[in-house]
C-alpha cells in the first residue's frame, strides 16, 4: 500500500455503511467491541480527505485532529488502529508534540494531528485548532463541552491563502464509542431523551440550530445537523464485522465477565460497567447509600476537585463523627469561573441560611493557572469569586483513599461512618466501582495500575477525599485539619453569595 486510494476496505455491515455515507455535521456510531467502528471512522476520514475541493495545483488539502481522552489510550489504541491502515512509512510521521502524520500523495495533502485531553493545556490546544474535520475516538470518555467547543473548530482550515473562495468541504465531527450510561450526553442526543428540563433544552437547541442553519443555506435540504448510528448486538444474527473476527471471539471475551459488562460491550446496550479493580471495595451500596435529610444546625462542608470534570461534594459531619454526602456538582468541561458560579448557585438553591464551615480542594489548584490572564492559582481565582477554599494538606493518594475508606468500615450508633445520598448519583457510581484502577494487560495475570483511572466518576470521589482530609479525617496521618485562607469569613450564613 502506497497511498490512501489503494486501501481495500469494505464496511463490516449495513450500519457501518450508513455511518460512512452520512453527511451529518455531528456523526456518531455506537457498537460492541470488535464491531469495526473505529476502523470505519478511520475510513471516514480518508474518504473525507478525498472529497475536498482541488486547489489550482490539483491538490486536495485538509487537516484533521484525532482525539482520545488520555495519551496512553491514544497511543496504544487509537494510533495503533490508524497505523494498521496508514503505516508510518507513508508520508511523514512525527512522534512528538502532538504526534502528526503528514501525507502528501496522489493529489492528497492531509495533516492528521493526534491529541489527548490529559491536561487543561491539551484542551486549550484542541480548542484553538483550525481543522477540516475531527474524529473523537471513544467519545463516551470525552466531556460534552469539548465536543461543543469542537463545533467551532471544524471547517476553519484554509487550504490556500491564494484562493479565498476555496474552503473545506463538509465540516464534520466524527465519533465512535462503546455504549455509555443513560446519564451520558450521547444518550441524550442519540435517543432524543427529554426526561429532564436540562435534556429538553439540549434537544430543543439542537433542533432550533438545525432549522436556522438550513434556512441560511449552511445545511443541505437532506443534511441533518446530527445523526447517530447503533450497531446490533454481537449476539444477534445481524452482528457486524463477524467475518473479520476469529471464530469464537465473543464467546472468549465474555468469559468471566459480569452481566453489566456483557450488556455494554457485547450486547451494545446502554449501561454502567465496573471496570478494573474498585478503589473502594469497602463500599456496599445497600449499606452506605440511603436518603436522609440535611441537619439545619450543622454547617456545610465542601470538597473540590479540578480538571476537565471539576466536581464538588456538599456534606455534613455529625458530632458523633459520621460523614453525610448530601449533594454533588459534576461539571462537564467547565472552567474555574463557571465552576465557582455553580458552587455559589448550588449553595443558594439548596442550603440557604446554613453556615459553610470548610471548603477544601485539590492542592494542585495552588499552581498558577495557564488560562488566567493574571496567572493566579485556582484557589486565588475561586477566592476572588467568593468561594474561599483552601488546599488539602496532602495529595498523597494512600492518605486520600484511607480518609474515605476508614469511615466506610466503621459503625456509629448503628449506622455506617459514611452515608451517601442518592442525589450524589455520579459519586455513588464511582464508589460502587466506576472509580477504579485500570487493569494492565500482561499475559493472563491480573495486574493493575497503582493510580485510579481518571474519568467522570473519579472526580467527585477525589472531591470526597479532599473533603475528608479538610475535615481532619485520618488525623494521625495529618497533624491538624486544613485551615481556610480567610477563617473570619467562615461561619456566615449562605445568602446567595459567600
Coordinates of C-alpha atoms in Angstrom, one line a residue:
X1 CA 0.0 0.0 0.0
X2 CA 1.5 3.3 -1.0
X3 CA -1.4 5.8 -0.7
X4 CA -5.0 6.1 0.7
X5 CA -6.5 5.2 -2.7
X6 CA -5.1 1.6 -2.6
X7 CA -6.8 0.6 0.6
X8 CA -9.0 -2.5 0.1
X9 CA -11.8 -1.9 2.6
X10 CA -15.5 -3.0 2.8
X11 CA -17.9 -1.8 5.6
X12 CA -18.4 -4.5 8.2
X13 CA -22.1 -4.2 8.0
X14 CA -25.1 -2.1 6.9
X15 CA -25.0 0.2 9.9
X16 CA -21.3 1.0 9.5
X17 CA -22.0 1.6 5.8
X18 CA -24.8 4.1 6.7
X19 CA -22.3 5.8 9.1
X20 CA -19.7 6.1 6.3
X21 CA -22.3 7.7 3.9
X22 CA -23.7 10.1 6.5
X23 CA -23.1 13.8 5.8
X24 CA -24.3 14.9 9.2
X25 CA -22.3 17.7 10.9
X26 CA -22.2 15.6 14.1
X27 CA -22.0 12.0 13.1
X28 CA -21.6 9.1 15.6
X29 CA -21.5 5.3 15.7
X30 CA -22.0 3.1 18.8
X31 CA -21.5 -0.6 18.9
X32 CA -20.0 -3.7 20.6
X33 CA -16.2 -4.2 20.9
X34 CA -14.8 -5.8 17.8
X35 CA -17.6 -4.4 15.6
X36 CA -15.3 -2.4 13.3
X37 CA -16.5 1.1 14.3
X38 CA -13.0 2.6 14.9
X39 CA -11.8 1.3 11.5
X40 CA -14.9 2.7 9.9
X41 CA -14.0 6.1 11.5
X42 CA -10.5 5.9 10.0
X43 CA -12.0 5.2 6.6
X44 CA -14.5 8.1 7.0
X45 CA -11.5 10.5 7.5
X46 CA -9.7 9.1 4.5
X47 CA -12.9 9.3 2.4
X48 CA -13.4 12.8 3.7
X49 CA -9.9 13.9 2.5
X50 CA -10.6 12.6 -1.0
X51 CA -13.8 14.7 -1.1
X52 CA -12.1 18.0 -0.5
X53 CA -12.0 20.6 -3.3
X54 CA -8.9 20.8 -5.5
X55 CA -6.7 23.9 -5.5
X56 CA -5.1 25.4 -8.6
X57 CA -2.4 22.7 -8.5
X58 CA -5.0 19.9 -8.4
X59 CA -4.2 19.1 -4.8
X60 CA -6.9 18.3 -2.1
X61 CA -5.7 19.8 1.2
X62 CA -7.1 19.0 4.6
X63 CA -6.3 18.9 8.3
X64 CA -7.7 16.6 10.9
X65 CA -7.5 16.0 14.6
X66 CA -7.9 12.6 16.2
X67 CA -8.8 12.9 19.9
X68 CA -8.7 10.5 22.8
X69 CA -9.2 11.3 26.5
X70 CA -5.7 10.2 27.7
X71 CA -2.3 9.9 25.9
X72 CA -1.7 6.2 26.9
X73 CA -5.1 5.2 25.3
X74 CA -4.3 7.5 22.3
X75 CA -1.0 5.8 21.7
X76 CA -1.9 2.1 22.4
X77 CA -5.4 2.0 20.9
X78 CA -6.2 5.0 18.6
X79 CA -2.8 5.4 16.9
X80 CA -2.5 1.6 16.6
X81 CA -5.8 1.4 14.7
X82 CA -4.7 4.3 12.4
X83 CA -1.4 2.8 11.6
X84 CA -3.0 -0.5 10.7
X85 CA -4.3 1.3 7.6
X86 CA -1.9 4.2 7.2
X87 CA 1.6 2.9 8.3
X88 CA 4.2 5.4 9.4
X89 CA 6.3 4.9 6.3
X90 CA 3.5 6.6 4.2
X91 CA 4.2 10.3 4.2
X92 CA 6.0 11.8 7.2
X93 CA 5.3 10.6 10.7
X94 CA 6.3 12.9 13.7
X95 CA 6.0 11.3 17.1
X96 CA 6.1 14.4 19.3
X97 CA 4.1 17.4 20.2
X98 CA 1.5 16.5 19.1
X99 CA 2.1 13.3 17.1
X100 CA 1.4 14.2 13.4
X101 CA 1.0 12.2 10.2
X102 CA 1.5 14.3 7.1
X103 CA 0.5 12.5 3.9
X104 CA 1.2 14.0 0.5
X105 CA 0.4 11.5 -2.2
X106 CA -1.7 11.1 -5.3
X107 CA -3.3 14.6 -5.2
X108 CA -3.9 14.5 -1.5
X109 CA -2.2 16.7 1.1
X110 CA -3.6 15.8 4.5
X111 CA -2.3 16.6 8.0
X112 CA -3.5 14.4 10.9
X113 CA -2.9 15.5 14.4
X114 CA -3.3 13.1 17.4
X115 CA -4.3 14.9 20.6
X116 CA -5.0 13.6 24.1
X117 CA -7.1 15.5 26.7
X118 CA -4.9 14.8 29.8
X119 CA -4.4 18.5 30.9
X120 CA -6.1 21.9 30.6
X121 CA -3.2 22.8 28.3
X122 CA -4.1 19.9 26.0
X123 CA -7.8 21.0 25.9
X124 CA -6.8 24.6 25.2
X125 CA -4.6 23.4 22.3
X126 CA -7.5 21.4 20.8
X127 CA -9.9 24.3 21.1
X128 CA -7.6 26.6 19.2
X129 CA -7.0 24.4 16.2
X130 CA -8.3 25.2 12.7
X131 CA -9.5 21.9 11.2
X132 CA -11.3 20.4 8.3
X133 CA -12.9 17.7 10.5
X134 CA -12.2 15.8 13.7
X135 CA -12.6 12.2 14.9
X136 CA -13.4 11.7 18.6
X137 CA -12.4 8.2 19.5
X138 CA -14.3 6.5 22.3
X139 CA -16.5 9.6 22.7
X140 CA -18.2 8.4 25.9
X141 CA -14.9 9.4 27.7
X142 CA -15.0 13.0 26.3
X143 CA -16.9 15.8 28.0
X144 CA -19.7 17.3 26.0
X145 CA -18.1 20.7 26.5
X146 CA -15.2 19.5 24.4
X147 CA -17.5 18.3 21.6
X148 CA -19.4 21.6 21.9
X149 CA -16.1 23.5 21.5
X150 CA -15.1 21.5 18.5
X151 CA -18.1 22.6 16.6
X152 CA -16.4 26.0 16.2
X153 CA -13.1 24.4 15.1
X154 CA -14.0 22.3 12.1
X155 CA -14.4 23.8 8.7
X156 CA -11.9 26.6 9.7
X157 CA -8.8 25.2 7.9
X158 CA -8.0 27.4 4.9
X159 CA -6.4 25.2 2.3
X160 CA -4.9 28.1 0.3
X161 CA -4.5 31.8 1.0
X162 CA -4.2 32.4 -2.7
X163 CA -7.7 31.0 -3.3
X164 CA -10.1 32.9 -0.9
X165 CA -13.2 31.0 -2.1
X166 CA -11.7 27.6 -1.5
X167 CA -12.8 26.1 1.8
X168 CA -13.0 22.6 3.2
X169 CA -15.9 20.6 2.1
X170 CA -18.4 19.3 4.6
X171 CA -17.1 20.1 8.1
X172 CA -17.8 17.1 10.4
X173 CA -17.3 15.9 13.9
X174 CA -16.9 12.1 13.6
X175 CA -17.4 10.0 16.7
X176 CA -17.3 6.4 17.8
X177 CA -17.9 4.7 21.1
X178 CA -18.9 1.7 23.2
X179 CA -22.2 2.2 24.9
X180 CA -22.2 4.8 27.7
X181 CA -24.7 5.0 30.6
X182 CA -28.1 6.6 30.3
X183 CA -27.0 9.7 32.0
X184 CA -24.4 10.5 29.3
X185 CA -24.7 13.3 26.7
X186 CA -24.5 10.7 23.9
X187 CA -27.7 9.0 25.2
X188 CA -29.5 12.4 25.4
X189 CA -28.7 13.3 21.8
X190 CA -28.9 9.9 20.2
X191 CA -32.1 8.8 21.9
X192 CA -33.8 12.2 21.9
X193 CA -34.1 12.0 25.7
X194 CA -36.3 14.7 27.0
X195 CA -36.9 13.3 30.5
X196 CA -35.4 16.3 32.3
X197 CA -35.6 20.1 31.7
X198 CA -31.8 20.2 31.0
X199 CA -32.2 17.5 28.4
X200 CA -35.1 19.2 26.8
X201 CA -33.1 22.4 26.5
X202 CA -30.2 20.5 24.8
X203 CA -32.5 18.7 22.3
X204 CA -34.5 21.8 21.6
X205 CA -31.4 23.9 21.0
X206 CA -30.1 21.3 18.5
X207 CA -33.3 21.2 16.5
X208 CA -33.6 25.0 16.5
X209 CA -30.0 25.3 15.3
X210 CA -30.7 22.7 12.5
X211 CA -33.7 24.7 11.3
X212 CA -31.7 28.0 11.3
X213 CA -28.7 26.6 9.6
X214 CA -30.8 25.1 6.9
X215 CA -32.7 28.4 6.3
X216 CA -29.3 30.1 5.9
X217 CA -28.2 27.5 3.3
X218 CA -25.5 26.2 5.6
X219 CA -27.1 22.8 5.8
X220 CA -28.3 20.9 2.7
X221 CA -32.0 20.1 2.3
X222 CA -31.4 16.5 3.3
X223 CA -28.3 17.0 5.6
X224 CA -29.0 16.5 9.3
X225 CA -27.2 18.5 11.9
X226 CA -26.6 15.3 14.0
X227 CA -27.1 11.7 13.3
X228 CA -26.3 8.6 15.4
X229 CA -26.0 5.0 14.4
X230 CA -26.2 1.9 16.6
X231 CA -24.8 -1.4 15.5
X232 CA -26.7 -4.6 16.5
X233 CA -25.8 -6.8 19.5
X234 CA -22.9 -9.1 18.8
X235 CA -25.2 -11.9 19.9
X236 CA -27.7 -11.2 17.1
X237 CA -27.8 -12.6 13.6
X238 CA -27.3 -9.0 12.3
X239 CA -23.9 -8.6 14.2
X240 CA -21.4 -6.7 12.2
X241 CA -17.7 -7.4 11.4
X242 CA -18.1 -11.1 12.2
X243 CA -16.2 -12.2 9.1
X244 CA -13.1 -10.3 10.3
X245 CA -13.1 -11.8 13.8
X246 CA -11.6 -15.2 14.7
X247 CA -14.2 -17.9 15.4
X248 CA -15.4 -17.9 19.0
X249 CA -14.3 -14.3 19.6
X250 CA -17.3 -13.2 21.6
X251 CA -17.5 -16.4 23.5
X252 CA -14.0 -15.8 24.7
X253 CA -14.3 -12.2 25.5
X254 CA -17.4 -12.6 27.6
X255 CA -15.9 -15.5 29.6
X256 CA -15.7 -14.5 33.3
X257 CA -17.4 -11.2 32.8
X258 CA -20.4 -9.9 34.7
X259 CA -23.8 -9.3 33.1
X260 CA -23.2 -5.5 33.2
X261 CA -20.0 -5.8 31.1
X262 CA -21.7 -8.2 28.6
X263 CA -24.7 -5.8 28.3
X264 CA -22.4 -2.9 27.3
X265 CA -19.6 -4.5 25.4
X266 CA -21.3 -7.5 23.7
X267 CA -25.0 -6.6 23.5
X268 CA -24.2 -2.9 22.9
X269 CA -26.9 -1.7 25.4
X270 CA -26.6 1.4 27.4
X271 CA -25.3 0.8 30.9
X272 CA -22.8 1.2 33.7
X273 CA -19.8 -1.1 33.9
X274 CA -17.5 -1.7 36.8
X275 CA -14.1 -1.9 35.1
X276 CA -10.8 -2.6 36.7
X277 CA -10.3 -3.0 40.4
X278 CA -12.5 -0.8 42.6
X279 CA -10.7 1.8 44.7
X280 CA -13.3 1.3 47.4
X281 CA -14.2 -2.4 47.8
X282 CA -15.3 -1.4 51.3
X283 CA -18.3 0.4 49.8
X284 CA -21.6 -1.5 49.8
X285 CA -24.4 0.4 48.1
X286 CA -27.2 -1.2 50.1
X287 CA -25.4 -0.2 53.3
X288 CA -23.8 3.2 52.5
X289 CA -26.4 4.8 50.3
X290 CA -29.8 5.9 51.6
X291 CA -31.9 9.0 51.7
X292 CA -31.6 11.4 54.7
X293 CA -32.4 15.0 55.5
X294 CA -29.9 17.8 55.9
X295 CA -29.5 18.8 59.5
X296 CA -30.0 22.6 59.7
X297 CA -28.0 23.1 62.8
X298 CA -24.8 21.6 61.3
X299 CA -22.5 23.5 58.9
X300 CA -21.9 22.5 55.3
X301 CA -18.5 21.2 54.3
X302 CA -17.4 21.1 50.7
X303 CA -14.7 19.1 48.9
X304 CA -13.4 20.2 45.5
X305 CA -11.6 18.5 42.6
X306 CA -10.5 20.4 39.5
X307 CA -9.7 19.5 35.9
X308 CA -11.9 18.6 32.8
X309 CA -14.7 17.3 35.0
X310 CA -14.5 19.6 38.1
X311 CA -16.5 18.2 41.0
X312 CA -17.8 19.3 44.4
X313 CA -19.2 17.3 47.2
X314 CA -21.5 19.0 49.7
X315 CA -21.6 17.3 53.1
X316 CA -22.1 17.5 56.8
X317 CA -20.3 15.8 59.6
X318 CA -22.3 14.9 62.7
X319 CA -21.0 15.4 66.1
X320 CA -20.5 11.7 66.5
X321 CA -18.1 11.7 63.5
X322 CA -20.5 10.3 60.8
X323 CA -20.0 11.9 57.4
X324 CA -23.0 12.5 55.2
X325 CA -22.5 13.4 51.5
X326 CA -25.7 15.2 50.6
X327 CA -25.3 16.6 47.1
X328 CA -22.8 17.0 44.3
X329 CA -21.8 19.1 41.3
X330 CA -20.1 17.3 38.4
X331 CA -19.0 19.8 35.7
X332 CA -18.6 18.7 32.1
X333 CA -15.6 20.5 30.7
X334 CA -16.3 23.8 32.5
X335 CA -13.7 26.3 33.6
X336 CA -12.9 27.6 37.1
X337 CA -15.1 30.7 36.7
X338 CA -18.2 28.8 35.8
X339 CA -17.4 26.2 38.4
X340 CA -17.3 28.9 41.1
X341 CA -20.7 30.2 39.9
X342 CA -22.1 26.7 40.0
X343 CA -20.9 26.3 43.6
X344 CA -22.5 29.6 44.7
X345 CA -25.7 28.8 42.9
X346 CA -25.9 25.3 44.4
X347 CA -25.4 26.7 47.9
X348 CA -28.1 29.3 47.4
X349 CA -30.6 26.9 45.9
X350 CA -30.0 24.0 48.4
X351 CA -28.5 25.4 51.6
X352 CA -30.0 28.8 52.0
X353 CA -29.3 30.2 55.5
X354 CA -26.9 27.5 56.5
X355 CA -23.3 28.0 57.5
X356 CA -20.4 26.9 55.5
X357 CA -17.6 25.7 57.7
X358 CA -15.0 24.3 55.3
X359 CA -14.1 24.2 51.6
X360 CA -11.1 22.0 50.8
X361 CA -9.7 21.3 47.3
X362 CA -7.0 19.5 45.3
X363 CA -3.6 21.0 46.3
X364 CA -2.7 21.1 42.6
X365 CA -5.0 24.2 42.5
X366 CA -2.3 26.2 44.2
X367 CA -0.3 26.2 40.9
X368 CA -0.7 29.2 38.6
X369 CA -3.4 28.7 36.1
X370 CA -2.3 28.9 32.4
X371 CA -5.8 30.0 31.4
X372 CA -5.9 33.1 33.7
X373 CA -4.5 36.3 32.4
X374 CA -3.3 37.4 35.8
X375 CA -1.6 34.0 36.3
X376 CA -3.5 33.4 39.6
X377 CA -3.9 30.0 41.1
X378 CA -7.2 28.2 41.0
X379 CA -7.7 28.9 44.7
X380 CA -7.0 32.6 44.2
X381 CA -9.5 32.7 41.4
X382 CA -12.1 30.9 43.5
X383 CA -11.5 33.3 46.4
X384 CA -11.9 36.4 44.1
X385 CA -15.2 34.9 43.0
X386 CA -16.4 34.4 46.6
X387 CA -15.6 30.8 47.1
X388 CA -12.9 30.8 49.8
X389 CA -11.4 27.4 49.5
X390 CA -8.1 26.1 50.9
X391 CA -5.9 23.3 49.6
X392 CA -5.8 19.9 51.3
X393 CA -2.6 19.5 53.4
X394 CA -1.6 16.4 51.3
X395 CA -2.1 14.9 47.9
X396 CA -0.7 11.5 48.9
X397 CA -3.1 9.0 47.4
X398 CA -2.9 6.5 50.2
X399 CA -3.9 9.1 52.8
X400 CA -6.6 10.4 50.5
X401 CA -8.1 6.9 50.0
X402 CA -7.9 6.0 53.6
X403 CA -9.6 9.2 54.7
X404 CA -12.7 7.8 53.0
X405 CA -12.1 4.1 53.5
X406 CA -11.9 4.4 57.2
X407 CA -15.4 5.9 57.7
X408 CA -16.8 3.2 55.3
X409 CA -15.6 0.4 57.6
X410 CA -16.8 1.8 61.0
X411 CA -20.3 1.8 62.6
X412 CA -21.5 4.7 64.6
X413 CA -24.8 4.5 66.5
X414 CA -26.0 1.7 64.3
X415 CA -25.1 3.5 61.0
X416 CA -22.0 3.4 58.8
X417 CA -19.5 6.2 59.3
X418 CA -20.2 7.4 55.8
X419 CA -23.6 7.8 54.2
X420 CA -24.1 8.9 50.6
X421 CA -27.4 10.4 49.5
X422 CA -28.8 9.0 46.1
X423 CA -28.7 12.6 44.9
X424 CA -24.9 12.1 44.6
X425 CA -25.5 9.9 41.6
X426 CA -22.1 10.2 39.9
X427 CA -20.2 9.8 43.2
X428 CA -22.4 6.8 44.1
X429 CA -21.5 5.1 40.8
X430 CA -17.9 5.9 41.4
X431 CA -17.8 4.4 44.9
X432 CA -19.6 1.4 43.5
X433 CA -16.8 0.7 41.0
X434 CA -16.7 3.4 38.4
X435 CA -13.7 4.8 40.4
X436 CA -11.2 2.0 39.7
X437 CA -7.6 1.0 39.0
X438 CA -7.2 0.2 35.3
X439 CA -6.2 -3.4 34.5
X440 CA -2.8 -3.8 32.9
X441 CA -2.8 -6.4 30.2
X442 CA 0.1 -8.6 31.0
X443 CA -0.5 -12.1 29.6
X444 CA -3.1 -13.7 31.8
X445 CA -2.1 -12.1 35.1
X446 CA -4.3 -9.7 37.0
X447 CA -2.2 -6.6 37.4
X448 CA -3.5 -3.1 37.9
X449 CA -2.1 0.4 37.7
X450 CA -1.1 2.0 41.0
X451 CA -3.3 5.0 40.5
X452 CA -7.0 5.1 39.6
X453 CA -8.2 5.8 36.1
X454 CA -9.3 9.4 35.5
X455 CA -12.9 9.6 34.4
X456 CA -16.2 11.2 35.2
X457 CA -16.5 9.0 38.3
X458 CA -13.1 9.7 39.7
X459 CA -13.6 13.5 40.2
X460 CA -16.4 13.5 42.7
X461 CA -14.7 10.7 44.6
X462 CA -11.5 12.7 44.7
X463 CA -13.5 15.7 45.9
X464 CA -14.8 13.5 48.7
X465 CA -11.3 12.6 49.7
X466 CA -10.3 16.3 49.9
X467 CA -13.5 16.9 51.9
X468 CA -12.5 14.3 54.5
X469 CA -8.9 15.5 54.7
X470 CA -10.1 19.0 55.2
X471 CA -12.4 17.8 58.0
X472 CA -9.5 16.2 59.9
X473 CA -10.3 12.6 59.0
X474 CA -7.4 10.2 59.5
X475 CA -5.9 12.8 61.9
X476 CA -3.0 10.5 62.8
X477 CA -1.7 11.0 59.2
X478 CA -2.4 14.7 59.2
X479 CA -1.2 16.8 62.1
X480 CA -4.1 19.2 62.0
X481 CA -7.2 19.8 59.9
X482 CA -6.7 22.2 56.9
X483 CA -7.5 25.8 57.7
X484 CA -9.1 28.2 55.2
X485 CA -7.3 31.2 53.9
X486 CA -9.8 33.6 55.4
X487 CA -11.2 32.0 58.6
X488 CA -13.1 35.1 59.6
X489 CA -15.4 34.6 56.5
X490 CA -16.5 31.1 57.6
X491 CA -19.5 30.5 59.7
X492 CA -21.5 33.1 57.8
X493 CA -24.9 32.1 56.6
X494 CA -25.4 31.4 52.9
X495 CA -27.5 34.1 51.2
X496 CA -26.8 33.7 47.6
X497 CA -23.1 34.6 48.0
X498 CA -20.4 33.6 50.3

